[in-house]
Phi, psi and omega in degrees: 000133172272172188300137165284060201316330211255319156340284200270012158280238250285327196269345145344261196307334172263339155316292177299330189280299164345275162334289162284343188286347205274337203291156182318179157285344180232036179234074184315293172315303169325295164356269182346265163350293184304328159296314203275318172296313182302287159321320218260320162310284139029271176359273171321316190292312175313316176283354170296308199287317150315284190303328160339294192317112178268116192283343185244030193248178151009136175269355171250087189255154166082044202280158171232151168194137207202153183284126183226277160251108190323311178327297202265359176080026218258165197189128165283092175249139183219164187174157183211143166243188181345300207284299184305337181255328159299335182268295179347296182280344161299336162262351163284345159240032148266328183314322164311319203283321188304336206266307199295311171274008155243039202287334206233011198254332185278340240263128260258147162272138188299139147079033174217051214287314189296016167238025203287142171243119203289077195320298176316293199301305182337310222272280205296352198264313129004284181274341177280337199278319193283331168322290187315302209297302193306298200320292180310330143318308193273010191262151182250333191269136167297346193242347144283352164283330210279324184296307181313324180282330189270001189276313202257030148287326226269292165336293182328288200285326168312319185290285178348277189290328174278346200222035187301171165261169190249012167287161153270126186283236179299336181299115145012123198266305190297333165293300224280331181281357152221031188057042162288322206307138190257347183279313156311325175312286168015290193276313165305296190282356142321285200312315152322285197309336210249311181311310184292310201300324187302297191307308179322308177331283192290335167294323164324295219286326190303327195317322181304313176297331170270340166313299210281001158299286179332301181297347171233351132258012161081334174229189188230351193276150185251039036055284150305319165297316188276013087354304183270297194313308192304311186267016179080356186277003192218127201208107174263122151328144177298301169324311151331280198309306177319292200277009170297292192325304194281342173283344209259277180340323195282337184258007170266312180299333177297322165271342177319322328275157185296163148262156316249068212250006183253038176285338169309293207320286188329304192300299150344277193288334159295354199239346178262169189292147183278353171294342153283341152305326181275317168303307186312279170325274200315336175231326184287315164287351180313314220268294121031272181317306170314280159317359174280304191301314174290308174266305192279010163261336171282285164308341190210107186243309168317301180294325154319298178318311185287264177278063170253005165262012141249044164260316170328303183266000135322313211270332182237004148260296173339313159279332103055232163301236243318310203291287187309032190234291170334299195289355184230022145252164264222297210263113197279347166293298164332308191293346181275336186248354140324286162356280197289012195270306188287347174275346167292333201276356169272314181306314182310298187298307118036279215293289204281355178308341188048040178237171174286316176306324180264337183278337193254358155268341174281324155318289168340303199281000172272319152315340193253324174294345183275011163252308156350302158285326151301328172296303197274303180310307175323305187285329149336306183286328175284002179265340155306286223280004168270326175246016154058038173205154173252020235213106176311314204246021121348299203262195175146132163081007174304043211212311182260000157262355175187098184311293227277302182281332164304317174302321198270336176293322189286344181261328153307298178331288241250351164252006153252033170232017232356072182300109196306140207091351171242156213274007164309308212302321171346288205295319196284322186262355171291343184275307193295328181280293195308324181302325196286288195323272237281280177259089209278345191268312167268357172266323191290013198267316181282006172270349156311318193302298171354277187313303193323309198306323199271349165307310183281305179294318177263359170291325176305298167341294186260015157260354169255314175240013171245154171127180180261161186315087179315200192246312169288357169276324180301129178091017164292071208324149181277198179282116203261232204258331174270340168302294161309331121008297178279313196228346168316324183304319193276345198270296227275333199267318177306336172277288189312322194260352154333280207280294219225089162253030171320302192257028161275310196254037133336279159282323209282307196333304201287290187326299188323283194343300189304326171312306183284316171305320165315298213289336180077018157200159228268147194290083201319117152289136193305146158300122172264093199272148174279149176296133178287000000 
C-alpha cells in the first residue's frame, strides 16, 4: 500500500493542535515552538505532494479511498487535481507566517491574570482550522467535504470571539490598553456569533442539498456520480438540478463571501487579531470559492450554465460594492476586508465567465490574493499593535520613522491593486480578458474595480505613512527580524510568480480543461473578417 500522503498532510497539523493544547500552562513557548515546527512539517509534505503531481496525468492524483459509512454510502475519498492541490499549498504556507505573526497575539495581558489568554489553545485552534481547510481541498466524497466545511466554523469562532484584537476602532484607546473595555468583547463576540450564524445557514441549507443529491445519484462519491453522468444511468430532472445547485451555491457565497450575503466578513476581520484575520479572508474563504469550481460545476453543469447570469451580476456588484466601501473606511482593517470583498467578486466572476482564461485566472487569483493579502494585512497588524489603534487618521509620517514597514505596506498595497509585476496582475487580467471574451458588458463594468483598487489603496498610503510625523507616531520602531521573516518571503513570492507564473498555471490549466469539459463549454472564438 502506498503512503497515504494527503492523509498525512491533514493529519499533521491536527496531530500539532493536539499536541500543542497538551503542553503545560506555563510553557507558553514551547507551544508556540510546536505550533510552528508542526506547521512547517505540513509544509514539506505539501511539497512533496507538489513533486508527486503529474499536471498532465490523472485528473485526480494521489487518491485514498476507504469505507466510513456502509449504511449511507458514504466513503473517505481524498484525490487532488491542479486547483485542490494549488490551494492546498497555499495554505501549508501561510499557516507558518500566521503562527509566526501571531506570536505575541496569546501572550497573557499584563496585571490581568483573570483575563489570562491561553497561549496553547490559540496556537492549536489555529493548526485544527489549517487540518480542515487542506482535508476539504483534498476530499473527493461530498458528505465528508460537507463535515468539513462545517467543522471548521468552530475552531473560527473561538479565534474571532476568544482571541480578539486588542487594537482600538471607534473605542477609547486607554480602555482597550488595559482590557476594561466591556464593550470591545461585546463587539468580538457579535462579530464571532454574526460570523457562526451565516455560515451555519447557508451550511444548513446545503445539508439539505446533499441529502438530496444522495437520493437521486445514490451516492456521494464524485467519481462516482461522474461515471454514472457519462454512462447515462444518472439523469437529474431539470428542476431538480437548478434547486440542488442553488442549496450548494448559497453555502459557498455565504463563505466565499458573495454580495449579498458577505456583511460577516467586515465584522469578522475587524474584530480579530490580524493573523486570524489573514486565516479567514486568505484560507478559510478560499474553501467558498473552491467549491464553486469543484462542486456546483461538476455536479450540476446545466443548472451553473442556467444561473450564471445573475451570479455575474452579484459578482460585479460585490466589486463594485466592495471597492466603494473600502474607499471611505476609517478602520484600516475594514478597509482591507471590503478590499477582499470586491477581489472575491472577480474570483467568482472568473469561475462563471465559463472561458478557460477566467477559471485558471480565478485560481490564480485566490492564491495570489491569499499571498498579497497576508503581506499587506500582516504588516497592517504590526503596524496597529505599535499605536494600539486601527482608526487611518491616527497615523502620519510612518515612512520616516519606520522606513522598512512603510516599504513592505506600500508593496502589499500595490500587489492588491494589482500592479503589473506582481503576481495579482496575472489573475486580474485572466479573469478580465475571460470575462471580456464571454460578457464583453461585464468585464467593462469590472474594470471600475481597478480604478477603485488603486484609490483606496494609495489613499491609505499616503494618510498614514506620508505627511508630517504625528506625535504618537513618533519614535516608532521599524520592523523587527521576525516581522521580517513573516513578510519579505511573501513580498519575494509575490515578485517571483509576477514575472513568472508558469508552475502555477502548469498545474492549474489541466484541471480548468477538465472543468470546461463538465460545464460542455468552449472557449468564444474571436471574430475575423475575411480578408477581400
Amino acid at each position: 500500500m502506498s503512503f497515504p500522503l494527503l492523509t498525512a498532510t491533514a493529519a499533521l497539523p491536527a496531530i500539532g493542535a493536539i499536541a500543542t493544547a497538551a503542553v503545560p500552562a506555563a510553557r507558553r513557548t514551547v507551544a508556540k515552538w510546536l505550533a510552528l515546527l508542526f506547521s512547517l512539517a505540513t509544509l514539506v509534505l505539501a511539497g512533496i505532494a507538489l513533486a508527486r503531481f503529474e499536471p498532465g496525468g490523472a485528473r485526480y492524483q494521489l487518491t485514498e479511498s476507504h469505507a466510513w459509512i456502509k449504511d449511507f454510502g458514504v466513503r473517505y475519498e481524498l484525490g487532488v487535481d491542479g486547483i485542490g492541490l494549488a490551494l492546498m499549498a497555499l495554505t501549508a504556507l501561510l499557516i507558518p507566517f500566521i503562527i509566526l505573526a501571531g506570536w505575541h497575539d496569546a501572550d497573557p495581558l499584563e496585571n490581568q491574570s483573570r483575563r489570562w489568554r491561553p497561549t496553547q489553545g490559540f496556537f492549536a485552534l489555529i493548526l485544527m482550522v489549517e487540518a480542515m481547510v487542506i482535508l476539504s481541498f483534498e476530499a473527493t466524497d461530498v458528505f465528508l467535504f460537507y463535515i468539513l466545511f462545517e467543522a471548521m466554523l468552530i475552531p473560527m469562532y473561538f479565534l474571532i470571539g476568544g482571541f480578539g484584537d486588542r487594537a482600538t476602532s471607534s473605542r477609547s484607546a486607554a480602555a482597550a490598553a488595559n482590557g476594561s473595555d466591556e464593550n470591545a468583547a461585546a463587539q468580538r463576540s457579535y462579530a464571532a456569533v454574526k460570523f457562526l450564524l451565516y455560515n451555519l445557514v447557508g451550511g444548513l441549507i446545503m445539508l439539505a442539498a446533499v441529502i438530496g443529491l444522495y437520493v437521486v445519484a445514490g451516492t456521494f462519491s464524485l467519481s462516482e456520480i461522474a461515471e454514472a453522468r457519462a454512462n447515462g444511468s444518472l439523469s437529474m430532472a431539470t428542476s431538480t438540478e437548478r434547486w440542488l445547485f442553488l442549496g450548494f451555491f448559497f453555502a459557498f457565497a455565504v463563505k466565499a463571501p458573495l454580495w449579498p450575503l458577505h456583511t460577516w466578513l467586515p465584522n469578522a476581520m475587524g474584530e480579530a487579531t490580524s493573523p486570524v484575520a489573514v486565516l479567514i479572508t486568505a484560507v478559510v474563504d478560499k474553501v467558498g470559492t473552491f467549491a464553486m469550481l469543484r462542486f456546483c460545476l461538476q455536479l450540476f453543469p446545466e443548472a451553473s450554465k442556467w444561473a450564471t447570469p445573475v451570479i455575474v451580476v452579484l459578482a460585479l456588484i460585490s466589486i463594485v460594492y466592495g471597492a466603494l466601501l473600502a474607499v471611505g473606511q476609517r478602520d484600516i482593517k475594514r478597509l482591507i476586508a471590503y478590499a477582499s470583498i470586491s477581489h472575491f467578486g472577480f474570483i467568482v466572476l472568473g469561475i462563471f465567465a465559463m472561458t478557460s482564461q477566467g477559471q485558471s485566472g480565478a485560481t490564480l487569483y485566490m492564491v495570489n490574493h491569499g499571498i498579497s493579502t497576508a503581506a499587506l494585512m500582516l504588516v497592517a497588524g504590526f503596524l496597529i499593535s505599535r499605536r494600539g489603534s486601527r482608526l487611518i487618521a491616527d497615523y502620519g509620517g510612518v515612512q520616516k520613522v519606520a522606513p522598512v514597514l512603510a516599504g513592505t505596506f506600500l508593496v502589499g498595497g500595490l500587489a492588491t491593486l494589482s500592479l503589473p509585476g506582481l503576481a495579482p496582475f496575472v489573475s486580474e487580467f485572466l479573469v478580465l480578458v475571460g470575462a471580456f471574451s464571454a460578457y464583453p458588458a461585464a468585464g467593462i463594468i469590472a474594470t471600475t474595480g481597478i480604478v477603485l483598487a488603486a484609490l483606496y489603496v494609495l489613499v491609505l498610503y499616503q494618510r498614514t505613512m506620508t505627511g508630517p510625523v504625528k506625535a504618537e507616531v513618533q519614535g516608532m520602531a521599524d520592523l523587527k527580524v521576525r516581522e521580517l521573516v513573516v513578510v519579505l518571503p511573501l513580498i519575494g513570492l509575490l515578485l517571483f510568480l509576477g514575472v513568472y507564473p508558469k508552475p502555477l498555471t502548469q498545474i492549474v490549466n489541466p484541471a480548468v480543461q477538465h472543468t470546461m469539459s463538465d460545464v460542455q463549454k468552449k472557449d468564444p472564438q474571436p471574430e475575423v473578417e475575411a480578408a477581400k
